[in-house]
Structure formats: C-alpha cells, structure tokens
C-alpha cells in the first residue's frame, strides 16, 4: 500500500467529532405526494414492467426471471412481468437488517428510522486545495479511505472513494479491497463486477468468519446501477445474483435523469425509477427469498440547455422525498444521496448539498450515499468537501436528538431566579450544563469578525483543508490480527498471479 | 438620494429570476415536539408570566396592561398576568391578513401556508467583494434597497437592509423611509422608535390612501424586539401601541439566546421566548382587538467557549421548528429567519443558511426575516450573499410547486416509445415540455468542469458579485406619481426642519 502510517502517532488537535453513531429520525417522514399519487406511480410502473418490460443482459438472470413466471424474449432480452408476479415477488423483501463490520463497534442497523452515512462513490478524480484536481490513484484512494475511516460520520463505505486509475484494471479491485479491508474496519462495498468471489472471499477473511456466519451476518454491499431506461447489464445482474445468494445486501439504484434517460416530467422519471427498482428487487427475491435489498433513488433533472446533469436541485429534492414514500410503500430500506453539481468547493456545493441532505433526511432515507466528499456531479472526491460534509452531517445528527422537556429543562425556576434584564451565565442551571449543552462544531467558526481576522481570516474551505491534514497525519491503521492480515495479503498475491 | 439611476437603462443579461410570488407550502408542518410537550412549554410560560412577570418600561403600556386586568408594580415596572387573562387576551389575534404595497402587484398574503421572504435587517456594516467590509452609509443603504427591489424573492422589507450610519440619528429615519418608499414599491418596515408617526405618515403618503383605508389595509410593519430575558423597553412598547392602534402588523420577536439571555436548555429558552411573545401579543390585543400580530422566534444558542452567538445551527433548527408548533398553537402567523454566523461568504455561510431555510420552511414560517443578505450573525449585509440567498429561496419556491401526476405526466406511453436503452431527448413528450420543465438557476452553474474552467473558473460567490453589478446597473426606480413624490419630499423637508 502506498502509505503506512502506523509509526506516526501525532494526535490530531482536539477535533470536535461526534462519536460513531447512526442517528434515528424522530420526525414523521415528510410527504409531498398523496397516497393516491403514490399508488398512481406504483400502478404506472407495473404497467411499464408488463407492457414494455425491462432488458436484462444476463442470460443467467433471464432464466431465473423465466422460472419465476416472467415472460422472456431471448432475442430482445426483454423480461415482462405481470403486476401480480411483481407484487408477489417483492413481498419477501426484509424491512431491516444489521450490517456487520470487522470491528463490531462499526456494526450498523439498516432500515426503520435509522440513517447511515457513506462516502462519495467511485469518482475518477480527487482534489484538494494544495494539489488541485488529480486523476484517481492508489495514493489518493488510500488517503481517501483513511480520511473516511477517521471521520466518525462515515458509517460504511459506499464504494471506492476514488477510482485508483493507476492500477491495472484486471487486478485493481484486489488492491482496492485490500486497502479498504486493512485501512478501515468499517463495512465496505464491492465493485460492481460479474464475479463477486474476490469481494466475498476478502470480506470473509477480514471478518474471520465462515460461510454460514457470513451469510447470516451481512457484511458487504453491492450497488446495482440500472442502465436507465429499463436495462440492467450482465455484470450488474450477475453481481446481484452472487450477492443475494450469499445474503449480502444489494441496492437497486436507478439513474433516472428526467429529460435524458427518463421522461422529462418528475412523475414520469419516478415511474421509470420505480419500475427499475421493482425489477431489481424482484430478482433478489427470486435468487433468495428474504435477501436484503434497498430501494435506491437517483432521480434528478438534466439541464436542457447544456445537457448537464443537475443535482441537489429543487426537482432533486422533490424526487428524494417522493422516493422515500415509494420505498415505504414496499417496506424496504431507502437509499438517497448527498449530491451537488458544483465545480468548486464553494457556496453552490454547500447549498446544493444541504438541500440534498435535508430532502434525504425529511424523506427518511436509511442510507445516505455520497454523503462525504462528492463534488462535480460525482466526478471528483474532494478532501475538503469531505470535511465540510462531515460537519453538515454532524449537524443533522444533533438536530435529530430528543429535546429535553423535563420540568427541570423547562427552567421556570431558573427564569425566576435570573429575572427580567438579568443573564444566565452564572446561574446554577447553566453551570450544571454548559460543558455539553450545545453542538461543538468541527469546522464552523463563530468567533467575532476581528478575532477571525486576527486568526488569518480563513474560509471554511481553508479550515477544512487543515483538518484533512490533521486527520491524515494522525491516522492510525485499525488493528487487525496478524494471521488475518497474512491471509488477506496471501489471497491478493495468489489472485494476482491467477489473473495475470 | 445618493444615486439616481433612472437615466441608465442597460438591460440586465437575462437573469433567471422567478416572477414575484409568495410560495405556499403543500407539505404538512414538521413537528419535533409532541402535543404534550408543546402544552408543557405553553403552561410553563404562563407560569413565568404569572409568577415572575415581565418588565414593561413604558408607563403608557403598563397602564394599559393594568386596565386589562394585569397586576402591575410601578416601582419594579413588573407586569404579572394570570394564565386565564393571557389566554383570553390573545384569543382575538387574527390568523392572516393582506399586506398592501404601494404597487398592488407586490401585495402579499401573510399567514396560512404562505411564506414571505424579506431582507436582512439593520446590520451596521455592508460588504461586497470589491469594496470589502464598509460602515453602513446612505450610499450602500440605497444600493441595498435597490438590490432588494430588483430581486423578486424579496417580498417585503423587514427593516433597513443596512444602517445608514453617516446620517444624523435624529433625522436618519426620514431619509431611510424616503429611500425605501421611492426606490422600492414593496411593503417596508418602520424602524423601532417610540414615535411611529413619521413612518405611518410616509407609508400613507406613498400609498396615497386616507386614514380609514390605511387602517383597514395594513401596509407597514414593526418588529418589536424584546430585551430578553423578560423585558420590553419603552420605545418598543410605545411603537407597538402606535402600530396596533392603526391596525398595522407587529412582530413580537424574542431574542432568546440559550445560555446567555435565556436558560441553557432549548426547552427553557423556548419557554422564555413563548412568555415574551405572549406578553407582546397580549398588548397588541389590549390596544386593539384583532390587531395583526406575528409570533416571532429567534431562539438559538450561545457558544459557551467564546460567548459568541451561533445561528443556523442544529439547535437553531430545532427551535425554529418548535417555534412554528407554538405559533400554530395560538393560531397566529409565524416569523422565522435565514441566518448564519460565518464571517465570510463561504461554505459555512451557505450551509448554515440552508439549514435555517429548511427548518423555517418545514416549520411553516409565514415570514422569513433576514432572508436576503445576512452575514456575520447579522452584523453585515453582504451584496453577494443577497444573490446567493435569492438563489436558495428560489429553489424553495420551486420545491413547493405541485408535482404534475396526471396520466400524461406519468409518461407510460413515452417510456414505451423510447424503450430500454433509448433516450428521451427527441421524444414528443420531451419536446412539448423542455423549455419550462425545470428550474433554471440564477446563480448555480452546472456546466462541465472544462467549460467552467474556460469560462474563468468563477466560484458562485464571484458570479454573485457580477449579478449584483448587473442588477444595480440596470435598476430602474419604480414609477411614482409626481404629486405623491412631491408630497413625500416636502414631508421630509418639513420634518427635518422641525427636528433640527
């Protein structure tokens, strides 16, 4: 691996990270569509699957759909399903499960009112203020993995934080998995390939569990991207089959950009998203009833003047909330994202991200993909943006905390003691609580202007850059048993020889 | 006035402003507290008003409270009210009304599910990228008024956009009102002073209406800031009395910073906010039953390490949503704010603002104070931030639009026509809609990275600076009848002589 930091033990300055914790929303999910409108989208998408069908490029998957009762055209590779068949198949999707990390403290609950945050996934480029925009490499990949391991708001890895393009394609996944398995002790995600065997083998080795335990304790995820409109390619299908067979969770993720890969109406794009998600969910259940699967939304609009994808927009926010309503309609966990389409780590990146974060949380997403580091519509993993995202997500964790409304907290006696025109600084009610009363930010700076100027007048992005440096300088590789490490190393060496 | 731009008629480049429109939320208000918890806060605040009372520094107001049945101590200036008295007094507060501007197209509905956006209020400084941070002056005040007049998302003026400190204090309000009344045709707000007569006279002249019509058609607002904890000063009280007497709306705005002017618990700060709001609301109804009044929240926390106010935080968001629940408990319109505590127009300013905007909108605020231009916890009106805020608020307007879920919009036929692997660019369903399908941003830039670099790699803040210039260069003073203008001018001259 590019960087071994085990010998460096400089502690980071006291960064105000919250402990690792998956927040639970206490707020009822927000709805922007009526139940009737959700049913209309549901029925329209069933019509699409019955009348138009979906193209399934894996012969293996087509055979499985056919055995389950679908009508399959071998020439056009089109799979059509009757509404009753779809409804029957998806009825066995589980509502929640526990994700098992190699370090138990990083186990997480998926589903219900829980919201897990993940890194940005597989951008081709990385960027930071010092080095600018760089092609993804094992070096910046490793740093990004270390940063995500260091940030407690990253609950698991939703794919490679950046694509290590300097590695040979045929063995790239081995180095990438090895890095995620050793530089982190959180759950990680397999790269979407037909053959999941390396991912499964390495996740199993890293956890030190046998086949039976691995199947009963999911610890690896796959994101199955559809090729919108209405197509799932062979690698995605075969990857899904391998993962569902071993009880590992799959996210069915439609990429329905209204106006390009989907109808230009947001309702139409949601119909298409829903049809694709239902088709993928059905396949997981054909493979194995009760296999964990996630309803993944990625509906937004295309800027019709330029053809550019636009994310974190008002239409995106509507779709994110409506997507949650659809996922709840089917009783499965919901994946949304923290996205933006800015080219710089600027106010646009921040307000589009915050817009996406609020719509995902109000829509009760269970998994926030791309939560950390996403920039340029996903082309770049920005190290500074990662810290900025971490701050925004920490804010949401605190927002979701229960407000104490006990008699003591209502403070009527304290108000009486202080009285009109007084102040609460010295009151006992304050002294008992001031150390932990409020959120202490990692990044935000609330000092008065003059003090801030004396401190160098650093913008939040410049401060984020410093925090990245502190986190990486003080990074410690999470402990791993020597025997497991040797087995992982040996697996990679053996497989590289086989694939060479 | 410092700047007359009537002769310059350079049209702005086609800025993508939405038309002037007050959005309506179609989303049920979000609740973070149970009904029981809201009742607990309500009853605790009634206890505060009964046991501790509130200090009222105006003898006129104290007499009115006393006549209404309150217990008044003339020495301590303390007013205590029994719970039943408070409940009875506030029962006549109206739920909504129409605000009348001198230009009818800028009339706005306040209350219900409507959300009106306003400018940042009375910061002592202004800033822009070119000139940096400057003391408020008539020149930058006038420019800020013109900018807010130009931005369609500013529905009315919530006070001076910046304090014109170069004007003599005794006559400053005359020049400020004259500027707002002539450079804008939107509703404006009176400066909080004991004597509202100049504001009322000038608003009446500008609208060209008589006393009767002015009372029945509210067209001027006052923000009555409490001196938390539990104090309303004489100027605020007397201003409130003058405004309520003439049927003009008053916002009762508590400034309850938990840990300093309010208990350190958010629930305790809400109890104090609620007690102060109820006391002010009661006074408006003592003055005139049915006088329009707004429940104004400004509860956040103080950063206990530095003593700095922190806004747009998770605690702020909780208080903003809970404040909405309390306002709805009393059936009155609700004021929240778009705030942040950043010293720069940076990502922190953007994410704290977006956090405040989402909590205000999900909490069903009817008035978003400080919606445009607020920086540095309110010490600065930033011209660039004003455009950034305008973009964020435009995004919320579009987010609130009804999604079309008609059969045609569901697009099943379009999906069938395009089929698996196709694209929708050329389909009739797209061609019929592409011009107006999606939000077209004023500020956000979604071009691909290379194109953005070729265009100068400008950040959103730099682009906002350019938009400010375009809006000011193309500003046209809104038309006003010559006779009215003469009357306004003469009024100011006469009053300056009297006050000299």
Short mmCIF file of C-alpha atoms in Angstrom, two decimals, chain A residues 129-397:
data_model
loop_
_atom_site.label_atom_id
_atom_site.label_comp_id
_atom_site.label_asym_id
_atom_site.label_seq_id
_atom_site.Cartn_x
_atom_site.Cartn_y
_atom_site.Cartn_z
CA UNK A 129 -6.61 22.75 -2.19
CA UNK A 130 -2.87 22.06 -2.31
CA UNK A 131 -2.64 19.66 -5.25
CA UNK A 132 -5.71 20.65 -7.24
CA UNK A 133 -7.63 18.20 -9.38
CA UNK A 134 -5.79 14.89 -9.83
CA UNK A 135 -6.52 11.62 -11.57
CA UNK A 136 -7.57 8.95 -9.10
CA UNK A 137 -4.61 6.85 -7.97
CA UNK A 138 -3.84 4.30 -5.31
CA UNK A 139 -2.20 7.08 -3.34
CA UNK A 140 -5.18 9.42 -3.18
CA UNK A 141 -7.53 6.41 -2.93
CA UNK A 142 -5.67 5.24 0.17
CA UNK A 143 -5.72 8.72 1.70
CA UNK A 144 -9.43 8.99 1.00
CA UNK A 145 -10.05 5.60 2.65
CA UNK A 146 -8.04 6.76 5.66
CA UNK A 147 -9.97 10.03 5.82
CA UNK A 148 -13.30 8.18 5.71
CA UNK A 149 -12.07 5.76 8.37
CA UNK A 150 -11.09 8.76 10.52
CA UNK A 151 -14.41 10.55 10.13
CA UNK A 152 -16.95 9.08 12.54
CA UNK A 153 -19.87 10.20 10.38
CA UNK A 154 -18.84 7.71 7.69
CA UNK A 155 -20.81 4.67 8.79
CA UNK A 156 -19.73 2.46 5.92
CA UNK A 157 -18.05 2.62 2.51
CA UNK A 158 -20.44 3.02 -0.37
CA UNK A 159 -17.81 2.04 -2.92
CA UNK A 160 -14.33 3.31 -3.68
CA UNK A 161 -13.97 6.93 -2.55
CA UNK A 162 -12.00 7.50 -5.77
CA UNK A 163 -11.12 5.17 -8.66
CA UNK A 164 -7.43 4.17 -8.45
CA UNK A 165 -6.84 4.56 -12.18
CA UNK A 166 -3.10 3.90 -11.99
CA UNK A 167 -3.74 0.25 -11.14
CA UNK A 168 -4.25 -2.38 -13.87
CA UNK A 169 -7.97 -2.87 -14.44
CA UNK A 170 -7.88 -6.63 -14.15
CA UNK A 171 -6.47 -6.67 -10.60
CA UNK A 172 -7.48 -3.18 -9.42
CA UNK A 173 -10.29 -4.50 -7.26
CA UNK A 174 -7.84 -6.68 -5.29
CA UNK A 175 -5.72 -3.71 -4.21
CA UNK A 176 -8.77 -1.60 -3.58
CA UNK A 177 -10.49 -4.23 -1.42
CA UNK A 178 -7.23 -4.89 0.40
CA UNK A 179 -6.89 -1.20 1.20
CA UNK A 180 -10.48 -0.87 2.42
CA UNK A 181 -10.21 -4.09 4.44
CA UNK A 182 -6.95 -3.07 6.13
CA UNK A 183 -7.01 0.75 6.36
CA UNK A 184 -10.58 0.66 7.64
CA UNK A 185 -12.58 -1.55 9.96
CA UNK A 186 -15.96 -0.39 8.67
CA UNK A 187 -18.26 -2.24 6.26
CA UNK A 188 -17.32 -1.74 2.61
CA UNK A 189 -18.95 -2.24 -0.73
CA UNK A 190 -17.97 -4.50 -3.62
CA UNK A 191 -17.18 -3.02 -7.00
CA UNK A 192 -19.90 -3.92 -9.48
CA UNK A 193 -18.48 -6.83 -11.50
CA UNK A 194 -19.96 -10.12 -12.66
CA UNK A 195 -17.73 -12.04 -10.32
CA UNK A 196 -18.17 -11.17 -6.67
CA UNK A 197 -15.99 -14.01 -5.44
CA UNK A 198 -12.95 -11.87 -4.60
CA UNK A 199 -15.04 -9.34 -2.70
CA UNK A 200 -16.86 -12.05 -0.81
CA UNK A 201 -13.68 -14.00 -0.05
CA UNK A 202 -11.80 -10.93 1.17
CA UNK A 203 -14.67 -9.59 3.28
CA UNK A 204 -14.99 -13.02 4.84
CA UNK A 205 -11.25 -13.27 5.55
CA UNK A 206 -11.18 -9.76 7.03
CA UNK A 207 -14.03 -10.60 9.38
CA UNK A 208 -12.62 -14.05 10.15
CA UNK A 209 -15.96 -15.79 9.74
CA UNK A 210 -17.06 -18.97 7.97
CA UNK A 211 -19.55 -19.25 5.09
CA UNK A 212 -22.54 -19.84 7.33
CA UNK A 213 -21.85 -16.87 9.58
CA UNK A 214 -21.08 -14.66 6.57
CA UNK A 215 -24.48 -15.44 5.03
CA UNK A 216 -26.38 -14.84 8.26
CA UNK A 217 -24.45 -11.66 9.08
CA UNK A 218 -24.36 -9.38 6.01
CA UNK A 219 -21.09 -7.51 5.80
CA UNK A 220 -20.64 -6.49 2.16
CA UNK A 221 -22.84 -4.40 -0.09
CA UNK A 222 -23.35 -4.11 -3.84
CA UNK A 223 -24.81 -1.15 -5.66
CA UNK A 224 -26.68 -2.42 -8.71
CA UNK A 225 -26.98 0.54 -11.07
CA UNK A 226 -29.59 0.17 -13.74
CA UNK A 227 -28.79 1.40 -17.25
CA UNK A 228 -31.76 3.68 -17.44
CA UNK A 229 -34.06 3.49 -19.24
CA UNK A 230 -35.14 -0.04 -18.41
CA UNK A 231 -31.97 -2.01 -18.72
CA UNK A 232 -29.75 -3.92 -16.30
CA UNK A 233 -26.44 -5.05 -17.74
CA UNK A 234 -24.96 -8.50 -17.35
CA UNK A 235 -22.29 -7.59 -14.79
CA UNK A 236 -24.85 -5.91 -12.54
CA UNK A 237 -27.29 -8.84 -12.82
CA UNK A 238 -24.64 -11.47 -12.16
CA UNK A 239 -23.15 -9.45 -9.30
CA UNK A 240 -26.61 -9.11 -7.80
CA UNK A 241 -27.20 -12.86 -8.08
CA UNK A 242 -23.90 -13.67 -6.36
CA UNK A 243 -24.59 -11.24 -3.55
CA UNK A 244 -28.24 -12.14 -2.95
CA UNK A 245 -27.31 -15.83 -2.98
CA UNK A 246 -24.96 -15.21 -0.05
CA UNK A 247 -27.42 -12.98 1.78
CA UNK A 248 -25.44 -9.81 1.16
CA UNK A 249 -27.45 -6.59 0.61
CA UNK A 250 -27.93 -5.09 -2.82
CA UNK A 251 -29.03 -1.53 -3.54
CA UNK A 252 -31.05 -1.24 -6.74
CA UNK A 253 -30.15 2.20 -7.94
CA UNK A 254 -31.94 3.75 -10.88
CA UNK A 255 -30.15 6.61 -12.64
CA UNK A 256 -33.22 8.32 -13.99
CA UNK A 257 -32.27 11.77 -15.20
CA UNK A 258 -35.51 13.40 -16.31
CA UNK A 259 -35.33 14.63 -19.89
CA UNK A 260 -32.48 12.29 -20.92
CA UNK A 261 -32.71 8.73 -19.57
CA UNK A 262 -36.22 9.22 -18.21
CA UNK A 263 -39.34 11.20 -19.09
CA UNK A 264 -38.95 14.94 -18.65
CA UNK A 265 -41.72 15.05 -16.04
CA UNK A 266 -40.62 14.28 -12.48
CA UNK A 267 -43.61 11.93 -12.07
CA UNK A 268 -42.58 10.09 -15.24
CA UNK A 269 -38.99 9.80 -14.07
CA UNK A 270 -40.28 8.39 -10.77
CA UNK A 271 -42.40 5.84 -12.67
CA UNK A 272 -39.30 4.70 -14.53
CA UNK A 273 -37.17 4.67 -11.36
CA UNK A 274 -39.85 2.63 -9.64
CA UNK A 275 -40.14 0.12 -12.49
CA UNK A 276 -36.38 -0.43 -12.49
CA UNK A 277 -36.20 -0.75 -8.71
CA UNK A 278 -39.09 -3.23 -8.64
CA UNK A 279 -37.46 -5.36 -11.37
CA UNK A 280 -34.18 -5.48 -9.44
CA UNK A 281 -35.89 -6.10 -6.10
CA UNK A 282 -37.82 -8.97 -7.70
CA UNK A 283 -34.61 -10.57 -8.95
CA UNK A 284 -33.04 -10.51 -5.48
CA UNK A 285 -36.06 -12.35 -4.11
CA UNK A 286 -36.06 -14.86 -6.98
CA UNK A 287 -32.44 -15.63 -6.07
CA UNK A 288 -33.17 -15.91 -2.38
CA UNK A 289 -36.35 -15.07 -0.54
CA UNK A 290 -35.58 -12.59 2.22
CA UNK A 291 -32.32 -11.40 0.64
CA UNK A 292 -31.69 -7.85 1.86
CA UNK A 293 -32.35 -5.22 -0.80
CA UNK A 294 -32.57 -1.45 -0.78
CA UNK A 295 -34.75 0.86 -2.88
CA UNK A 296 -32.23 3.27 -4.41
CA UNK A 297 -33.31 6.61 -5.84
CA UNK A 298 -31.25 8.77 -8.10
CA UNK A 299 -33.81 10.81 -9.95
CA UNK A 300 -32.98 14.35 -10.92
CA UNK A 301 -33.22 16.52 -13.99
CA UNK A 302 -30.96 17.32 -16.89
CA UNK A 303 -30.26 20.97 -17.63
CA UNK A 304 -31.85 21.04 -21.06
CA UNK A 305 -29.79 23.99 -22.33
CA UNK A 306 -26.43 22.30 -21.72
CA UNK A 307 -27.28 18.62 -21.32
CA UNK A 308 -25.55 18.68 -17.93
CA UNK A 309 -26.85 16.64 -15.03
CA UNK A 310 -28.06 18.89 -12.21
CA UNK A 311 -28.14 17.58 -8.65
CA UNK A 312 -29.17 18.99 -5.29
CA UNK A 313 -31.81 21.00 -7.15
CA UNK A 314 -35.46 21.60 -6.20
CA UNK A 315 -36.54 18.80 -8.55
CA UNK A 316 -33.94 16.52 -6.97
CA UNK A 317 -35.33 17.35 -3.52
CA UNK A 318 -38.88 16.54 -4.63
CA UNK A 319 -37.77 13.22 -6.10
CA UNK A 320 -35.75 12.36 -2.98
CA UNK A 321 -38.79 12.81 -0.76
CA UNK A 322 -41.17 11.04 -3.15
CA UNK A 323 -38.66 8.18 -3.45
CA UNK A 324 -38.90 7.67 0.30
CA UNK A 325 -42.67 7.47 0.04
CA UNK A 326 -42.31 4.75 -2.61
CA UNK A 327 -39.75 2.76 -0.61
CA UNK A 328 -42.05 2.84 2.43
CA UNK A 329 -44.89 1.68 0.15
CA UNK A 330 -42.83 -1.51 -0.33
CA UNK A 331 -41.49 -1.73 3.22
CA UNK A 332 -37.82 -1.75 2.22
CA UNK A 333 -34.92 0.47 3.29
CA UNK A 334 -34.38 3.56 1.18
CA UNK A 335 -31.19 4.98 -0.26
CA UNK A 336 -30.84 8.66 -1.18
CA UNK A 337 -27.71 10.78 -1.63
CA UNK A 338 -25.85 13.94 -0.69
CA UNK A 339 -25.07 15.47 -4.05
CA UNK A 340 -24.27 18.70 -5.83
CA UNK A 341 -23.21 19.80 -9.29
CA UNK A 342 -20.69 22.49 -8.43
CA UNK A 343 -17.21 22.55 -9.95
CA UNK A 344 -15.66 24.21 -6.91
CA UNK A 345 -15.84 23.75 -3.16
CA UNK A 346 -17.93 26.90 -2.97
CA UNK A 347 -21.27 28.13 -1.69
CA UNK A 348 -23.06 26.31 -4.52
CA UNK A 349 -21.52 22.99 -3.45
CA UNK A 350 -22.68 23.71 0.10
CA UNK A 351 -26.23 24.84 -0.58
CA UNK A 352 -26.93 22.09 -3.11
CA UNK A 353 -25.53 19.53 -0.67
CA UNK A 354 -27.54 20.87 2.25
CA UNK A 355 -30.63 20.81 0.05
CA UNK A 356 -29.97 17.14 -0.75
CA UNK A 357 -29.22 16.31 2.90
CA UNK A 358 -32.44 17.88 4.15
CA UNK A 359 -34.57 16.22 1.49
CA UNK A 360 -32.96 12.84 2.17
CA UNK A 361 -33.45 13.16 5.92
CA UNK A 362 -37.01 14.53 5.70
CA UNK A 363 -37.75 11.69 3.24
CA UNK A 364 -36.40 9.16 5.75
CA UNK A 365 -33.54 7.78 3.72
CA UNK A 366 -31.88 4.88 5.52
CA UNK A 367 -28.65 5.14 3.58
CA UNK A 368 -27.15 8.47 2.51
CA UNK A 369 -24.87 7.54 -0.37
CA UNK A 370 -22.23 10.03 -1.45
CA UNK A 371 -22.52 11.62 1.96
CA UNK A 372 -18.85 12.55 2.17
CA UNK A 373 -16.63 14.25 -0.42
CA UNK A 374 -18.81 14.42 -3.53
CA UNK A 375 -18.15 17.25 -5.99
CA UNK A 376 -18.72 17.97 -9.70
CA UNK A 377 -21.80 15.74 -10.03
CA UNK A 378 -19.67 12.86 -8.79
CA UNK A 379 -16.58 13.26 -10.96
CA UNK A 380 -14.41 14.35 -8.03
CA UNK A 381 -13.73 13.25 -4.48
CA UNK A 382 -12.79 16.49 -2.72
CA UNK A 383 -10.89 16.10 0.52
CA UNK A 384 -12.07 19.49 1.78
CA UNK A 385 -15.66 18.79 0.78
CA UNK A 386 -15.41 15.56 2.81
CA UNK A 387 -14.80 17.57 5.99
CA UNK A 388 -17.50 20.09 5.07
CA UNK A 389 -19.94 17.23 4.50
CA UNK A 390 -18.90 15.70 7.82
CA UNK A 391 -19.79 18.97 9.55
CA UNK A 392 -23.19 19.14 7.81
CA UNK A 393 -23.96 15.52 8.70
CA UNK A 394 -22.89 16.03 12.31
CA UNK A 395 -25.35 18.93 12.39
CA UNK A 396 -28.13 16.58 11.27
CA UNK A 397 -27.20 14.04 13.98
#
